[in-house]
Amino acid sequence: AQTVTQSQPEMSVQEAETVTLSCTYDTSESDYYLFWYKQPPSRQMILVIRQEAYKQQNATENRFSVNFQKAAKSFSLKISDSQLGDAAMYFCAYRATSGTYKYIFGTGTRLKVLA
Amino acid sequence: GAGVSQTPSNKVTEKGKYVELRCDPISGHTALYWYRQSLGQGPEFLIYFQGTGAADDSGLPNDRFFAVRPEGSVSTLKIQRTERGDSAVYLCASAGAGTPNEQFFGPGTRLTVL
């Protein structure tokens, strides 16, 4: 069975600095999608960034980028120039490309941004 | 509407009662997901609809949980004989065409079983 592990329950970063959130996963599939979602206190989950496993190039979205290491089954999120609005829970998620449309989420990392 | 809506936003019920949670997806979205999020945890997949049919209901924990989407839009999650362990936030997400179909989440319903 596929699993997603986030080993950092909480992280802090100074405003304007860079922070990296870790995620590892386990799967026997060769093709899949990986995601980072943000959940602010309002509870509404928002997609931050997505990575297709067959793509070697790491995805980037403005200040957000990933370090995807397929062999190590690692998928970390880097947030550059951190802003107060980045404070939230961040969840890593996995979905296979075939067979099921089930998303598997990690337990989350709470990010605090210090002014 | 502009986004996914869920009603009620909060529901308090007594152990053993029946509850219904409603999800209104984004208009035109064919895919709809239900998740359960317990305190301090990530969302746990319950069921996925493609149109009116449940394409994957492997996450429903037991036969007290049931979900419907009769016309391919609004969905209702039904929980019979509620237990205190059912207390959680229930999230709904909808998705349109595209691979993978990006999910847009609603604000959730917080269910408290006393």
Coordinates of C-alpha atoms in Angstrom, one line a residue:
Chain A
A1 CA 0.0 0.0 0.0
Q2 CA 1.1 3.5 -0.7
T3 CA 2.1 5.7 2.2
V4 CA 3.1 9.4 2.6
T5 CA 5.2 10.5 5.6
Q6 CA 5.9 14.0 6.8
S7 CA 8.4 13.8 9.7
Q8 CA 8.3 17.5 10.6
P9 CA 5.2 18.3 12.7
E10 CA 6.2 22.0 12.9
M11 CA 8.6 24.3 11.3
S12 CA 9.4 28.0 11.8
V13 CA 11.0 30.5 9.4
Q14 CA 11.8 34.1 9.6
E15 CA 10.0 36.4 7.2
A16 CA 11.9 36.8 3.9
E17 CA 13.9 33.6 4.6
T18 CA 13.8 30.2 2.9
V19 CA 12.4 27.0 4.4
T20 CA 12.2 23.4 3.2
L21 CA 9.4 21.0 4.2
S22 CA 10.2 17.3 3.9
C23 CA 8.0 14.5 2.5
T24 CA 8.8 10.9 1.7
Y25 CA 6.5 8.3 0.2
D26 CA 6.4 4.6 -0.6
T27 CA 4.9 3.1 -3.7
S28 CA 5.6 0.3 -6.1
E29 CA 4.1 2.2 -9.0
S30 CA 6.4 3.8 -11.6
D31 CA 4.2 6.6 -12.6
Y32 CA 2.2 8.8 -10.2
Y33 CA 1.6 12.4 -9.2
L34 CA 2.8 14.2 -6.1
F35 CA 1.3 17.4 -4.6
W36 CA 1.8 19.9 -1.9
Y37 CA -1.4 21.5 -0.4
K38 CA -1.7 24.4 1.9
Q39 CA -4.5 24.5 4.6
P40 CA -4.8 27.9 6.4
P41 CA -6.8 28.3 9.6
S42 CA -9.9 28.8 7.4
R43 CA -9.6 25.0 6.7
Q44 CA -9.9 25.4 2.9
M45 CA -7.2 23.3 1.2
I46 CA -5.4 25.0 -1.7
L47 CA -3.1 23.3 -4.2
V48 CA 0.4 24.8 -4.0
I49 CA 2.4 22.7 -6.5
R50 CA 2.2 19.5 -8.5
Q51 CA 4.9 17.1 -9.9
E52 CA 4.4 14.3 -12.4
A53 CA 6.8 11.4 -11.6
Y54 CA 7.8 10.9 -15.2
K55 CA 9.1 14.4 -15.4
Q56 CA 12.7 14.8 -14.2
Q57 CA 12.5 18.6 -14.0
N58 CA 11.5 19.9 -10.6
A59 CA 8.2 21.9 -10.6
T60 CA 8.2 25.5 -9.7
E61 CA 5.4 28.0 -9.0
N62 CA 6.7 31.5 -8.2
R63 CA 8.3 31.3 -4.7
F64 CA 7.5 27.6 -4.4
S65 CA 9.6 24.8 -5.8
V66 CA 10.1 21.1 -5.2
N67 CA 13.1 18.8 -4.9
F68 CA 11.8 15.6 -6.4
Q69 CA 14.2 12.6 -5.9
K70 CA 12.4 9.6 -7.4
A71 CA 14.9 7.0 -6.4
A72 CA 14.9 8.1 -2.8
K73 CA 11.1 8.6 -2.9
S74 CA 11.5 12.1 -1.6
F75 CA 9.5 15.2 -2.4
S76 CA 10.4 18.3 -0.5
L77 CA 8.9 21.8 -0.8
K78 CA 11.0 24.9 -0.7
I79 CA 9.4 28.2 0.1
S80 CA 11.6 31.2 -0.8
D81 CA 11.2 34.8 0.5
S82 CA 8.7 33.5 3.1
Q83 CA 5.7 35.8 3.8
L84 CA 3.4 36.0 6.8
G85 CA 0.6 34.7 4.6
D86 CA 2.5 31.4 4.1
A87 CA 1.7 30.4 7.6
A88 CA -0.5 27.3 7.4
M89 CA -0.5 23.5 7.5
Y90 CA 1.2 22.0 4.5
F91 CA 0.2 18.5 3.3
C92 CA 2.1 16.3 0.9
A93 CA -0.1 14.0 -1.2
Y94 CA 0.3 11.1 -3.6
R95 CA -2.0 9.8 -6.4
A96 CA -1.3 7.0 -8.8
T97 CA -1.9 7.7 -12.5
S98 CA -4.0 4.6 -13.1
G99 CA -6.2 2.2 -11.3
T100 CA -7.5 4.5 -8.7
Y101 CA -8.1 8.2 -8.2
K102 CA -7.5 8.0 -4.5
Y103 CA -5.3 10.7 -3.0
I104 CA -3.1 9.7 0.0
F105 CA -2.1 12.6 2.3
G106 CA 0.6 12.9 4.9
T107 CA 0.0 14.1 8.4
G108 CA 1.1 17.6 7.7
T109 CA 3.7 20.2 8.7
R110 CA 2.6 23.4 10.5
L111 CA 4.6 26.3 9.2
K112 CA 5.0 29.4 11.4
V113 CA 6.4 32.6 9.8
L114 CA 8.1 34.9 12.3
A115 CA 8.0 38.7 11.6
Chain B
G1 CA -21.3 29.2 -7.5
A2 CA -17.7 30.3 -7.5
G3 CA -16.3 27.5 -5.3
V4 CA -17.2 24.3 -3.5
S5 CA -19.7 24.8 -0.7
Q6 CA -20.5 22.5 2.1
T7 CA -23.4 22.6 4.5
P8 CA -23.7 22.8 7.4
S9 CA -20.4 24.3 8.4
N10 CA -20.8 22.7 11.9
K11 CA -23.0 19.9 13.1
V12 CA -23.4 18.7 16.6
T13 CA -25.3 15.4 17.2
E14 CA -25.8 12.8 19.8
K15 CA -24.4 9.3 19.6
G16 CA -26.6 7.0 17.7
K17 CA -28.2 9.7 15.6
Y18 CA -28.3 9.9 11.8
V19 CA -26.6 12.8 10.0
E20 CA -26.4 14.1 6.4
L21 CA -23.6 16.3 5.1
R22 CA -24.0 18.1 1.8
C23 CA -21.5 19.1 -0.8
D24 CA -22.2 21.5 -3.7
P25 CA -19.3 21.2 -6.2
I26 CA -18.2 23.7 -8.8
S27 CA -20.6 23.7 -11.7
G28 CA -19.5 21.4 -14.5
H29 CA -17.1 19.4 -12.3
T30 CA -17.7 15.7 -12.9
A31 CA -15.4 14.3 -10.2
L32 CA -16.2 14.6 -6.5
Y33 CA -14.3 13.4 -3.5
W34 CA -15.1 13.1 0.2
Y35 CA -12.5 13.1 2.9
R36 CA -12.4 12.9 6.7
Q37 CA -9.9 14.9 8.6
S38 CA -9.3 14.1 12.2
L39 CA -7.5 16.5 14.5
G40 CA -3.8 16.7 13.8
Q41 CA -4.1 14.4 10.7
G42 CA -4.2 14.8 7.0
P43 CA -7.3 14.2 5.0
E44 CA -8.3 10.6 4.8
F45 CA -9.9 9.5 1.5
L46 CA -13.5 8.2 1.8
I47 CA -15.1 8.0 -1.6
Y48 CA -14.7 9.3 -5.2
F49 CA -17.5 9.9 -7.7
Q50 CA -17.2 10.2 -11.4
G51 CA -20.5 11.6 -12.5
T52 CA -23.3 9.8 -10.6
G53 CA -21.4 6.6 -9.8
A54 CA -19.0 5.9 -7.0
A55 CA -15.8 5.0 -8.9
D56 CA -13.9 4.2 -5.6
D57 CA -15.5 3.8 -2.2
S58 CA -12.7 1.8 -0.7
G59 CA -12.1 4.5 2.0
L60 CA -15.6 4.3 3.6
P61 CA -14.8 2.9 7.1
N62 CA -17.9 0.7 7.5
D63 CA -21.4 0.2 6.4
R64 CA -22.7 3.1 8.6
F65 CA -21.2 5.5 6.0
F66 CA -22.9 6.0 2.6
A67 CA -22.7 8.7 0.0
V68 CA -24.8 9.5 -3.0
R69 CA -24.7 11.8 -6.0
P70 CA -27.9 11.1 -7.8
E71 CA -27.8 13.8 -10.5
G72 CA -24.0 14.1 -10.9
S73 CA -23.7 17.4 -9.1
V74 CA -24.7 17.7 -5.4
S75 CA -23.5 14.9 -3.1
T76 CA -24.6 13.9 0.3
L77 CA -22.6 11.9 2.8
K78 CA -24.8 10.0 5.2
I79 CA -23.7 8.6 8.5
Q80 CA -26.0 6.2 10.4
R81 CA -25.8 5.4 14.1
T82 CA -23.1 8.0 14.7
E83 CA -20.3 7.2 17.2
R84 CA -18.0 9.6 19.1
G85 CA -15.2 8.4 16.9
D86 CA -16.9 9.9 13.8
S87 CA -16.2 13.4 15.1
A88 CA -14.0 15.1 12.5
V89 CA -14.0 17.6 9.7
Y90 CA -15.5 16.2 6.6
L91 CA -14.1 17.7 3.4
C92 CA -15.5 17.7 -0.1
A93 CA -13.5 18.4 -3.2
S94 CA -14.5 18.6 -6.9
A95 CA -12.5 18.4 -10.0
G96 CA -13.0 19.0 -13.7
A97 CA -11.4 17.6 -16.8
G98 CA -7.6 17.3 -17.1
T99 CA -5.0 14.9 -15.9
P100 CA -4.6 14.9 -13.0
N101 CA -7.9 16.5 -12.3
E102 CA -7.0 19.3 -9.8
Q103 CA -9.2 19.2 -6.8
F104 CA -10.9 22.3 -5.4
F105 CA -11.8 21.9 -1.8
G106 CA -14.7 23.1 0.2
P107 CA -14.4 24.6 3.7
G108 CA -15.5 21.4 5.3
T109 CA -18.2 20.4 7.8
R110 CA -17.1 20.0 11.4
L111 CA -19.1 17.0 12.9
T112 CA -19.1 16.6 16.7
V113 CA -20.8 13.5 18.1
L114 CA -21.6 13.9 21.8

